[in-house]
Short mmCIF file of C-alpha atoms in Angstrom, two decimals:
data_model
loop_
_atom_site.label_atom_id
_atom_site.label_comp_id
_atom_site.label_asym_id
_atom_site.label_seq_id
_atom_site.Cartn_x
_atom_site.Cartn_y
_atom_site.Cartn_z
CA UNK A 293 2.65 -9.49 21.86
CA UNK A 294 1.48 -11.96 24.64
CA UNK A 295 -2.38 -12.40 24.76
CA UNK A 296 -4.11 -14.30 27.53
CA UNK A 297 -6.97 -16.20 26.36
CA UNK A 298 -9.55 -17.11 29.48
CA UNK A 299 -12.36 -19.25 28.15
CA UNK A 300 -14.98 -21.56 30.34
CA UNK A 301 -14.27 -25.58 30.21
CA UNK A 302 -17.97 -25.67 32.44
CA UNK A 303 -21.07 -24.23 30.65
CA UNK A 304 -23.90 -25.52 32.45
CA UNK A 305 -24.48 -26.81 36.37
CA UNK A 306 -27.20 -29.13 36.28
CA UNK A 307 -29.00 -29.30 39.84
CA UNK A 308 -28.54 -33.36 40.37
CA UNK A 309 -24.47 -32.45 40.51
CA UNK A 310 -22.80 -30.59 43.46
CA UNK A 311 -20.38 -28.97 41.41
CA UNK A 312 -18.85 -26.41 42.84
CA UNK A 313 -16.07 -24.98 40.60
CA UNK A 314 -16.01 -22.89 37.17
CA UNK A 315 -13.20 -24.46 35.20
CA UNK A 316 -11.48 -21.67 32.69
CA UNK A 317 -8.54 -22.24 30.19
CA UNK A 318 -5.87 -19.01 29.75
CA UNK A 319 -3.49 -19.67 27.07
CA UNK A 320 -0.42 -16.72 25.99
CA UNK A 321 0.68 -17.63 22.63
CA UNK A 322 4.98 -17.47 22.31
CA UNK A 323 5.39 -14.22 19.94
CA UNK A 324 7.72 -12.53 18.70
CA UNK A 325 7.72 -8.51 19.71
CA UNK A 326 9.22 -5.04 18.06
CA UNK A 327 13.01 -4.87 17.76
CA UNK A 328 15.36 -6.87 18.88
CA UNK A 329 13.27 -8.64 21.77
CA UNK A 330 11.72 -12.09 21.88
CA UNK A 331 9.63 -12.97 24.41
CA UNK A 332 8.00 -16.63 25.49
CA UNK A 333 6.35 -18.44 27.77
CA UNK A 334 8.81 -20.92 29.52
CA UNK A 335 6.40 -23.47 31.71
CA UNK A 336 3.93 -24.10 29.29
CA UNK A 337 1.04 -21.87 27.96
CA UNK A 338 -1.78 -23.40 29.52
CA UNK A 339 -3.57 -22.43 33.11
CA UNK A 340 -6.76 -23.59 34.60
CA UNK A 341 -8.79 -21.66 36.29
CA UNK A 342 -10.83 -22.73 39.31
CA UNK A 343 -13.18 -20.68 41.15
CA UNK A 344 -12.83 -20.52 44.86
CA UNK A 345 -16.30 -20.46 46.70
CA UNK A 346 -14.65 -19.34 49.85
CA UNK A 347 -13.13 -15.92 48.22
CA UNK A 348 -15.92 -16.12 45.69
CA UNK A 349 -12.98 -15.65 42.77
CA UNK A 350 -11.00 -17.52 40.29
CA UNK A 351 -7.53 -18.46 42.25
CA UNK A 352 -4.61 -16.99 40.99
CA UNK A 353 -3.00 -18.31 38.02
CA UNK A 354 1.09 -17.40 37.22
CA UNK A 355 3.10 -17.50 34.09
CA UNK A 356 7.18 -17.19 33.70
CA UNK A 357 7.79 -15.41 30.77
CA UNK A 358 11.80 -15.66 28.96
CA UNK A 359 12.81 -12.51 27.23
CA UNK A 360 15.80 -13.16 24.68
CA UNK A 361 18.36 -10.11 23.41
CA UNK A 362 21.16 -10.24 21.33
CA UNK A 363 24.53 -10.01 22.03
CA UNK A 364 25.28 -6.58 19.76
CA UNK A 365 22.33 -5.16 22.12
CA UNK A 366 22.30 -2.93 25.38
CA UNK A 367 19.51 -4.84 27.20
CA UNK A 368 18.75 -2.59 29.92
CA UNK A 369 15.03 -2.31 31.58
CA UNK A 370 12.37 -3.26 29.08
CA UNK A 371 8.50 -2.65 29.41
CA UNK A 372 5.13 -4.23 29.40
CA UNK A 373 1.70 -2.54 28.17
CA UNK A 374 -1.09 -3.95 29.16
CA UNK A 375 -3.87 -3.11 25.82
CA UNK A 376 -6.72 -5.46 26.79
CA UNK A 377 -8.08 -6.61 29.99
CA UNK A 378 -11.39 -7.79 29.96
CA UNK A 379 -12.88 -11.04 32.22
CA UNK A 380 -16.89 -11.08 31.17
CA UNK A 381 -19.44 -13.77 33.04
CA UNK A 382 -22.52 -13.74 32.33
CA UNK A 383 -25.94 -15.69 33.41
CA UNK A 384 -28.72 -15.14 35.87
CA UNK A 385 -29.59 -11.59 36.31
CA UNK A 386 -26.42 -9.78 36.03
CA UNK A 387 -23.73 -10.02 34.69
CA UNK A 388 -19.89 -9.44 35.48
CA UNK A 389 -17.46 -7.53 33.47
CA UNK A 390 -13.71 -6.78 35.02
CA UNK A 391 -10.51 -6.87 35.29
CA UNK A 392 -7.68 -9.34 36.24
CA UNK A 393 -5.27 -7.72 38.41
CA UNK A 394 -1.36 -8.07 37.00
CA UNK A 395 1.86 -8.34 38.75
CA UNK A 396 5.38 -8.37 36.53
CA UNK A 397 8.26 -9.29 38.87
CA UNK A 398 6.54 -8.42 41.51
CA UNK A 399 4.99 -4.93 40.64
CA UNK A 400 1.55 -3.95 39.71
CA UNK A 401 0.54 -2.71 36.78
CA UNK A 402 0.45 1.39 37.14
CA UNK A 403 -1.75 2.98 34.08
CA UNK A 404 -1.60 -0.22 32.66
CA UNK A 405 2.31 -0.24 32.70
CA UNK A 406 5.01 -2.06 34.16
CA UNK A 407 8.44 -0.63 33.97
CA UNK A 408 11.33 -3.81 34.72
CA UNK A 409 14.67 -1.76 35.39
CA UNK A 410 16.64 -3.84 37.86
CA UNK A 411 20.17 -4.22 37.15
CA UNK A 412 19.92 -7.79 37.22
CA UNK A 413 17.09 -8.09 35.17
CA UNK A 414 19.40 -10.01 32.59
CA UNK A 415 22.12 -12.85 32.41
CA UNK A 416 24.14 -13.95 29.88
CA UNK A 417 23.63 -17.25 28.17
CA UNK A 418 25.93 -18.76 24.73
CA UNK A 419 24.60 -16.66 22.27
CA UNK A 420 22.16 -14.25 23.34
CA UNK A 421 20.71 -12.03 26.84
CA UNK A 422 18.05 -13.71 28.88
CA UNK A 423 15.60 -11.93 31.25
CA UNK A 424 12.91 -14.36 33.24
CA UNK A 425 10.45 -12.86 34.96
CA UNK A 426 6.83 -14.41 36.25
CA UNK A 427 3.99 -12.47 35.99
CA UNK A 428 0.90 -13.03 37.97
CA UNK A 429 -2.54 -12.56 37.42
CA UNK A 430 -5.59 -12.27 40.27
CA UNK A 431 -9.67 -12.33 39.68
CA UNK A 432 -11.82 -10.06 41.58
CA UNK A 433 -14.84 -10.89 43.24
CA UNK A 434 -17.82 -12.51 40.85
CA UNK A 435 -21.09 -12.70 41.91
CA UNK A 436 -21.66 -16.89 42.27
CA UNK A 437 -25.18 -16.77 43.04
CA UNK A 438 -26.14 -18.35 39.83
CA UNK A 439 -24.30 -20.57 37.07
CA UNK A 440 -22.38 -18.46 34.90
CA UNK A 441 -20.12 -18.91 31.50
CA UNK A 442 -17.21 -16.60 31.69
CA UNK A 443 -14.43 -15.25 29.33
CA UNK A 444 -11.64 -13.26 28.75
CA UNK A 445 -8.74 -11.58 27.49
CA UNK A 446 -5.43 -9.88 28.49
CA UNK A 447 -3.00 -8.62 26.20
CA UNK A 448 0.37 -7.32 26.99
CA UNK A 449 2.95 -5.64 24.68
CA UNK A 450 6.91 -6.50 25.37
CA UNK A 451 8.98 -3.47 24.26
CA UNK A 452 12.25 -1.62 25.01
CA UNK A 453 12.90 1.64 24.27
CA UNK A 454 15.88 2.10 21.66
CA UNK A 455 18.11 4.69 22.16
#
């Protein structure tokens, strides 16, 4: 299971300072899935986030995720499941809850589901399959008009059918 943890660096703007951008962590955890697939973050597990006053949302952050299969396997298409999504800010009057938006290899999720079947999804390496594919994550709009502590989760299942 890969989990995205989004949590603020920047609690407080104090009026004296002109600072102008929310600073988030998002961290996906290497883990080991169902089966015979292992999945892993390959350029480090660490993003900042930075809100952009001129879209008034976090910029996008990206991730390249490794896949592993064993030789003795047929590793065809593979999924991911998205089960949490959830980006809360909250301060001033309102607060925000939503979504990121997810790409994997390109394609959004659909019903919180991304389908990889492309024949070359996979290459051969010494000892095992490898699949490497990025996947991409986009804030919506949040409400800047006051200071605001945000965080937030997204959790994605790696499976492949067996049969």
């Amino acid at each position: 299971m890969l989990i995205l943890f989004v949590m603020s660096q920047l609690a407080i703007a104090r009026p004296q300072f002109a600072e102008k951008q929310i600073r988030l962590s998002a961290t996906i955890p290497a883990d080991e899935v169902s089966g015979n697939l292992v999945s892993y973050v390959l350029d480090g597990d660490y993003r900042r986030l930075i809100y952009n006053l001129d879209t008034n949302r976090f910029n996008d952050i990206s991730f390249n995720i490794r896949t592993e299969a064993e030789f003795g396997s047929n590793p065809a298409g593979y999924s991911f499941i998205q089960t949490y999504n959830n980006l809360s800010c909250y301060g001033g009057e309102t607060s925000d809850v939503v979504e990121m938006s997810i790409k994997i290899n390109s394609q959004e999720m659909v019903s919180n589901r991304v389908d990889l079947t492309e024949s070359d999804l996979w290459y051969r390496g010494a000892d095992k399959y490898y699949s490497d594919v990025p996947i991409e994550m986009s804030s919506p709009v949040i409400n800047n008009n006051k200071s605001k502590w945000c965080v937030g989760q997204v959790s994605l299942v790696v499976f492949k059918a067996l049969g």
